[in-house]
Short mmCIF file of C-alpha atoms in Angstrom, two decimals:
data_model
loop_
_atom_site.label_atom_id
_atom_site.label_comp_id
_atom_site.label_asym_id
_atom_site.label_seq_id
_atom_site.Cartn_x
_atom_site.Cartn_y
_atom_site.Cartn_z
CA MET A 210 0.54 7.31 -20.73
CA PRO A 211 0.43 3.53 -21.51
CA ASN A 212 -2.49 2.45 -23.79
CA ASP A 213 -2.80 -0.62 -21.90
CA THR A 214 -1.13 -2.53 -18.41
CA GLN A 215 0.93 -4.96 -20.32
CA ASN A 216 4.01 -3.04 -19.80
CA ASP A 217 2.75 -0.48 -17.26
CA SER A 218 4.97 -0.35 -14.19
CA PHE A 219 5.96 1.98 -11.49
CA SER A 220 8.99 2.65 -9.54
CA VAL A 221 9.87 3.41 -5.95
CA ALA A 222 13.30 4.31 -4.58
CA GLY A 223 14.65 3.44 -7.84
CA ARG A 224 13.18 0.04 -8.05
CA ARG A 225 10.64 -0.76 -10.67
CA PHE A 226 7.57 -3.31 -10.14
CA ASN A 227 4.97 -4.62 -12.44
CA SER A 228 2.37 -5.63 -9.65
CA ARG A 229 0.79 -2.39 -8.20
CA LEU A 230 -0.64 -4.61 -5.23
CA LEU A 231 1.32 -4.92 -2.21
CA VAL A 232 0.19 -7.39 0.57
CA GLY A 233 0.84 -8.06 4.03
CA THR A 234 1.57 -11.15 5.60
CA GLY A 235 -0.19 -11.28 8.93
CA LYS A 236 -3.45 -13.07 9.86
CA TYR A 237 -3.53 -15.87 7.61
CA LYS A 238 -4.34 -19.25 9.27
CA ASP A 239 -0.95 -20.62 8.33
CA MET A 240 1.97 -20.33 6.57
CA PRO A 241 1.07 -22.31 3.35
CA GLU A 242 -1.86 -20.02 3.24
CA THR A 243 -0.09 -16.92 3.49
CA ARG A 244 2.09 -18.30 0.39
CA GLU A 245 -0.81 -19.40 -1.64
CA ALA A 246 -2.55 -16.11 -1.23
CA ILE A 247 0.40 -13.99 -2.05
CA ASP A 248 0.96 -15.92 -5.10
CA ALA A 249 -2.69 -15.57 -6.18
CA SER A 250 -2.35 -11.89 -5.77
CA GLY A 251 0.86 -11.54 -8.07
CA ALA A 252 2.24 -9.18 -5.51
CA GLU A 253 6.18 -8.44 -5.66
CA ILE A 254 6.28 -6.45 -2.68
CA VAL A 255 5.34 -8.02 0.79
CA THR A 256 5.22 -5.83 3.84
CA ILE A 257 6.15 -7.73 7.27
CA ALA A 258 5.44 -6.40 10.51
CA VAL A 259 8.95 -6.70 12.33
CA ARG A 260 7.49 -6.78 15.89
CA ARG A 261 5.13 -9.31 15.10
CA THR A 262 6.49 -11.50 12.71
CA ASN A 263 9.84 -13.78 12.94
CA ILE A 264 12.62 -12.75 10.33
CA GLY A 265 15.36 -14.06 12.34
CA GLN A 266 14.69 -12.72 15.85
CA ASP A 267 13.55 -16.16 17.21
CA ARG A 268 15.55 -19.14 15.82
CA ASP A 269 13.15 -21.57 17.28
CA GLN A 270 9.92 -20.21 15.44
CA PRO A 271 9.23 -20.68 11.76
CA ASN A 272 10.92 -17.66 9.71
CA ILE A 273 8.39 -15.96 7.25
CA LEU A 274 11.49 -15.40 4.89
CA THR A 275 11.67 -19.27 4.34
CA VAL A 276 8.07 -19.11 2.94
CA LEU A 277 8.47 -15.84 1.07
CA PRO A 278 12.14 -16.37 -0.20
CA PRO A 279 14.27 -12.97 -0.76
CA ASP A 280 15.12 -13.86 -4.20
CA GLU A 281 11.21 -13.95 -5.25
CA PHE A 282 9.84 -10.96 -3.27
CA THR A 283 10.90 -7.53 -2.35
CA TYR A 284 10.43 -7.16 1.61
CA LEU A 285 8.87 -4.22 2.93
CA PRO A 286 9.57 -4.28 6.84
CA ASN A 287 6.91 -2.22 8.67
CA THR A 288 6.54 -0.58 11.99
CA ALA A 289 3.29 -1.98 12.88
CA GLY A 290 2.48 -1.57 16.63
CA CYS A 291 4.83 1.65 17.08
CA TYR A 292 3.35 4.45 18.98
CA ASP A 293 6.19 6.77 19.30
CA ALA A 294 9.03 7.70 16.74
CA LYS A 295 11.60 6.14 19.10
CA THR A 296 10.21 2.78 18.78
CA ALA A 297 9.64 3.07 15.05
CA VAL A 298 13.32 4.21 14.24
CA ARG A 299 14.53 1.27 16.54
CA THR A 300 12.25 -1.16 14.65
CA CYS A 301 13.55 -0.21 11.25
CA ARG A 302 17.07 -0.33 12.61
CA LEU A 303 16.59 -3.90 13.87
CA ALA A 304 14.91 -4.84 10.22
CA ARG A 305 18.08 -3.58 8.44
CA GLU A 306 20.20 -5.70 10.77
CA LEU A 307 18.28 -8.94 10.29
CA LEU A 308 17.82 -8.32 6.48
CA ASP A 309 21.37 -7.41 5.73
CA GLY A 310 21.15 -3.74 4.99
CA HIS A 311 17.69 -3.61 3.54
CA ASN A 312 16.93 0.16 3.70
CA LEU A 313 13.29 0.09 2.07
CA VAL A 314 10.86 0.35 4.92
CA LYS A 315 7.09 1.31 5.46
CA LEU A 316 6.95 3.82 8.55
CA GLU A 317 3.68 3.81 10.50
CA VAL A 318 3.41 5.66 13.86
CA LEU A 319 0.02 5.05 15.64
CA GLY A 320 -1.77 7.40 17.87
CA ASP A 321 -3.84 5.10 19.50
CA GLU A 322 -5.14 1.54 19.74
CA LYS A 323 -8.85 2.08 19.19
CA THR A 324 -8.68 4.20 15.88
CA LEU A 325 -5.04 3.17 14.88
CA PHE A 326 -4.81 6.44 12.95
CA PRO A 327 -1.57 7.98 12.10
CA ASP A 328 0.15 10.25 14.75
CA VAL A 329 1.44 12.75 12.34
CA VAL A 330 3.66 14.62 14.82
CA GLN A 331 5.67 11.30 15.84
CA THR A 332 5.43 10.28 12.12
CA LEU A 333 7.24 13.31 10.87
CA GLU A 334 9.76 13.02 13.55
CA ALA A 335 10.44 9.37 12.66
CA ALA A 336 10.66 9.98 9.00
CA GLU A 337 13.32 12.85 9.24
CA GLU A 338 15.56 10.65 11.45
CA LEU A 339 15.06 7.60 9.09
CA ILE A 340 15.84 9.59 6.18
CA LYS A 341 18.99 11.14 7.55
CA ASP A 342 20.04 7.39 8.75
CA GLY A 343 19.82 6.27 4.88
CA PHE A 344 16.49 4.97 4.85
CA ASP A 345 14.10 4.64 1.93
CA VAL A 346 10.71 5.51 3.58
CA MET A 347 7.26 4.79 2.33
CA VAL A 348 5.18 6.39 4.85
CA TYR A 349 1.63 5.58 6.11
CA THR A 350 -0.48 8.88 6.85
CA ASN A 351 -3.73 10.07 6.92
CA ASP A 352 -5.76 11.48 4.04
CA ASP A 353 -4.41 14.92 4.36
CA PRO A 354 -2.97 16.50 1.44
CA ILE A 355 -1.03 19.16 3.55
CA MET A 356 0.57 16.37 5.32
CA ALA A 357 1.10 14.29 2.46
CA LYS A 358 2.94 16.66 0.78
CA ARG A 359 5.14 17.80 3.86
CA LEU A 360 6.22 14.06 3.95
CA GLU A 361 7.07 14.00 0.43
CA GLU A 362 9.10 17.24 0.74
CA LEU A 363 10.77 15.76 3.84
CA GLY A 364 12.13 13.06 1.66
CA CYS A 365 9.60 10.14 2.02
CA VAL A 366 9.82 7.90 -1.50
CA ALA A 367 6.34 7.24 -1.35
CA VAL A 368 3.15 8.22 0.60
CA MET A 369 0.60 6.13 1.72
CA PRO A 370 -2.86 7.69 2.85
CA LEU A 371 -5.33 5.84 4.55
CA ALA A 372 -8.47 4.66 2.91
CA ALA A 373 -10.38 4.14 5.97
CA PRO A 374 -9.12 2.95 9.59
CA ILE A 375 -6.89 0.20 9.64
CA GLY A 376 -8.70 -3.51 9.28
CA SER A 377 -12.00 -1.66 9.06
CA GLY A 378 -13.03 -3.02 5.30
CA LEU A 379 -15.10 0.38 4.83
CA GLY A 380 -13.21 1.24 1.59
CA ILE A 381 -12.17 4.88 0.59
CA ARG A 382 -14.03 7.15 2.67
CA ASN A 383 -12.62 10.64 1.21
CA ARG A 384 -12.15 10.18 -2.58
CA LEU A 385 -11.66 14.00 -3.03
CA ASN A 386 -8.65 14.13 -0.34
CA ILE A 387 -7.08 11.04 -2.24
CA LEU A 388 -7.36 12.50 -5.47
CA THR A 389 -5.94 15.99 -4.25
CA ILE A 390 -2.90 13.93 -2.99
CA VAL A 391 -2.43 12.32 -6.12
CA GLU A 392 -2.70 15.44 -8.20
CA ASN A 393 -0.20 17.20 -5.88
CA ALA A 394 2.60 14.40 -5.55
CA LYS A 395 5.75 13.79 -7.18
CA VAL A 396 6.26 10.43 -5.66
CA PRO A 397 4.14 7.31 -5.62
CA VAL A 398 0.89 7.67 -3.88
CA LEU A 399 -0.50 4.02 -2.68
CA VAL A 400 -3.81 3.61 -0.63
CA ASP A 401 -3.03 1.93 2.67
CA ALA A 402 -5.55 0.45 4.99
CA GLY A 403 -9.45 0.06 4.97
CA VAL A 404 -9.76 -1.48 1.68
CA GLY A 405 -12.39 -4.20 2.01
CA THR A 406 -13.25 -5.61 -1.34
CA ALA A 407 -12.12 -5.55 -5.02
CA SER A 408 -14.28 -2.62 -5.90
CA ASP A 409 -12.59 -0.71 -3.28
CA ALA A 410 -8.92 -1.52 -4.97
CA ALA A 411 -10.41 -0.46 -8.42
CA VAL A 412 -11.63 2.81 -7.11
CA ALA A 413 -8.15 3.60 -5.32
CA MET A 414 -6.74 2.92 -8.92
CA GLU A 415 -9.27 4.91 -11.02
CA LEU A 416 -8.45 7.97 -8.85
CA GLY A 417 -4.80 7.44 -10.19
CA CYS A 418 -3.08 6.03 -7.13
CA ASP A 419 0.13 4.03 -8.10
CA GLY A 420 -0.88 1.10 -6.09
CA VAL A 421 -2.71 -0.30 -3.10
CA LEU A 422 -1.45 -2.10 0.10
CA MET A 423 -3.80 -4.54 1.65
CA ASN A 424 -3.74 -7.33 4.43
CA THR A 425 -7.01 -7.84 6.24
CA ALA A 426 -9.06 -7.68 3.14
CA ILE A 427 -7.33 -10.97 1.72
CA ALA A 428 -6.35 -12.56 4.95
CA ALA A 429 -9.75 -12.29 6.46
CA ALA A 430 -11.89 -13.18 3.65
CA ASP A 431 -13.87 -16.56 3.81
CA ASN A 432 -11.51 -17.44 0.91
CA PRO A 433 -8.28 -15.63 1.20
CA VAL A 434 -6.71 -16.93 -2.04
CA LEU A 435 -9.77 -16.35 -4.22
CA MET A 436 -9.81 -12.95 -2.70
CA ALA A 437 -6.23 -12.21 -3.65
CA SER A 438 -6.92 -13.32 -7.02
CA ALA A 439 -9.80 -10.86 -7.14
CA MET A 440 -7.78 -7.90 -5.79
CA LYS A 441 -5.21 -8.71 -8.72
CA LYS A 442 -7.92 -8.25 -11.26
CA ALA A 443 -9.39 -5.12 -9.53
CA ILE A 444 -6.28 -3.65 -9.66
CA GLN A 445 -5.21 -4.25 -12.85
CA ALA A 446 -8.97 -3.04 -13.99
CA GLY A 447 -8.93 -0.02 -12.16
CA ARG A 448 -5.56 1.02 -13.59
CA GLU A 449 -6.71 0.40 -17.15
CA ALA A 450 -10.02 2.58 -16.37
CA TYR A 451 -7.71 5.39 -15.52
CA LEU A 452 -5.49 5.20 -18.25
CA ALA A 453 -8.41 5.07 -20.61
CA GLY A 454 -9.88 8.33 -19.36
CA ARG A 455 -13.48 7.89 -18.04
CA MET A 456 -16.52 9.59 -19.74
CA THR A 457 -17.68 12.92 -18.16
CA ALA A 458 -20.38 12.55 -15.77
CA LYS A 459 -23.76 14.01 -16.76
CA ARG A 460 -26.97 14.96 -14.72
CA PHE A 461 -29.28 13.92 -17.53
CA ALA A 462 -29.39 11.22 -20.01
CA SER A 463 -27.58 11.12 -23.47
CA ALA A 464 -28.55 8.88 -26.19
CA SER A 465 -25.99 6.16 -26.68
CA SER A 466 -27.24 5.84 -30.34
CA PRO A 467 -26.85 8.78 -32.93
CA VAL A 468 -30.16 10.40 -33.90
CA ASP A 469 -28.62 11.68 -37.17
CA GLY A 470 -29.48 9.84 -40.21
CA LEU A 471 -32.59 7.88 -39.13
CA PHE A 472 -33.98 5.55 -41.53
CA PHE A 473 -37.59 6.43 -40.52
#
C-alpha cells in the first residue's frame, strides 16, 4: 500500500485516474457554476445524464461538452431516468454515437420514481447486453454483496452500490454491507448516491472504497463551489485514513501516556 495519497491512483477499464471523486453535472444554477464547482472538486471523471443533458442532440441549446471539453475530462454518460433494460441500452448506444465511439458508461436502471432504487433484474439484463456490445459498464446497484458480485462476474468494470436513496443526503446507511462488497470485489467499488456532506464521503473512503460519485450533495449546497472543495479534501482524508490503518476500537479507556518510568 502507498504511504500517502501523493501518487495513489486507481484504474477502471484500463484508464488510470488520480482523483477518486467523480461528480455529476446536473442541478447547478447555470453552466458557469457547473464548471467552477467541478474545477473545485478536482474531479477527472464527470457523469452526464444522456436523457436530460444536451451533448449534441439539440443544436439550438447549450452543449455541456463546450463547458467541459473532452480534452480536460473523461465523460461517464449515464442512463438516469431509465426504468427498463431496453431504454437503458438504447441510451448508452446513443451516447456512444454522439461521443464518437465512447464506450465507458454508467448503467442505472431504476425500479420506481419514488425510491429510485435500482431494478436489479433489469440492471442485470441491460448489463449483459451492453457488455456483449463492447461497452465498459460501471453499474449502479443496491448495497447487496451478492448482487454486486454477480454484476462483477458478468463483466462490469466497476460496481457502484448506493449509500442511501439518490438525492437523499442520508449518508451511508449500511456500512457493513459496503465493507463486505469492498472485501469481495476484484474491480473498483465506488459509492454512488446518498452522500450528503464531507464526512459521508470520508466514511466511504475509510471503508476502502475506490471512489465516490456524487451530484446533489455538491449542487444543492448553499455554496456548491465551497462544498466541492470540501468533498475533495474529504476524499483525500478518508483515503489516507484507510491507508494508515485505524486503531482498534476498544470498549474501555486506554491511557495515551505510558505508565512505566513515572518520575513520581
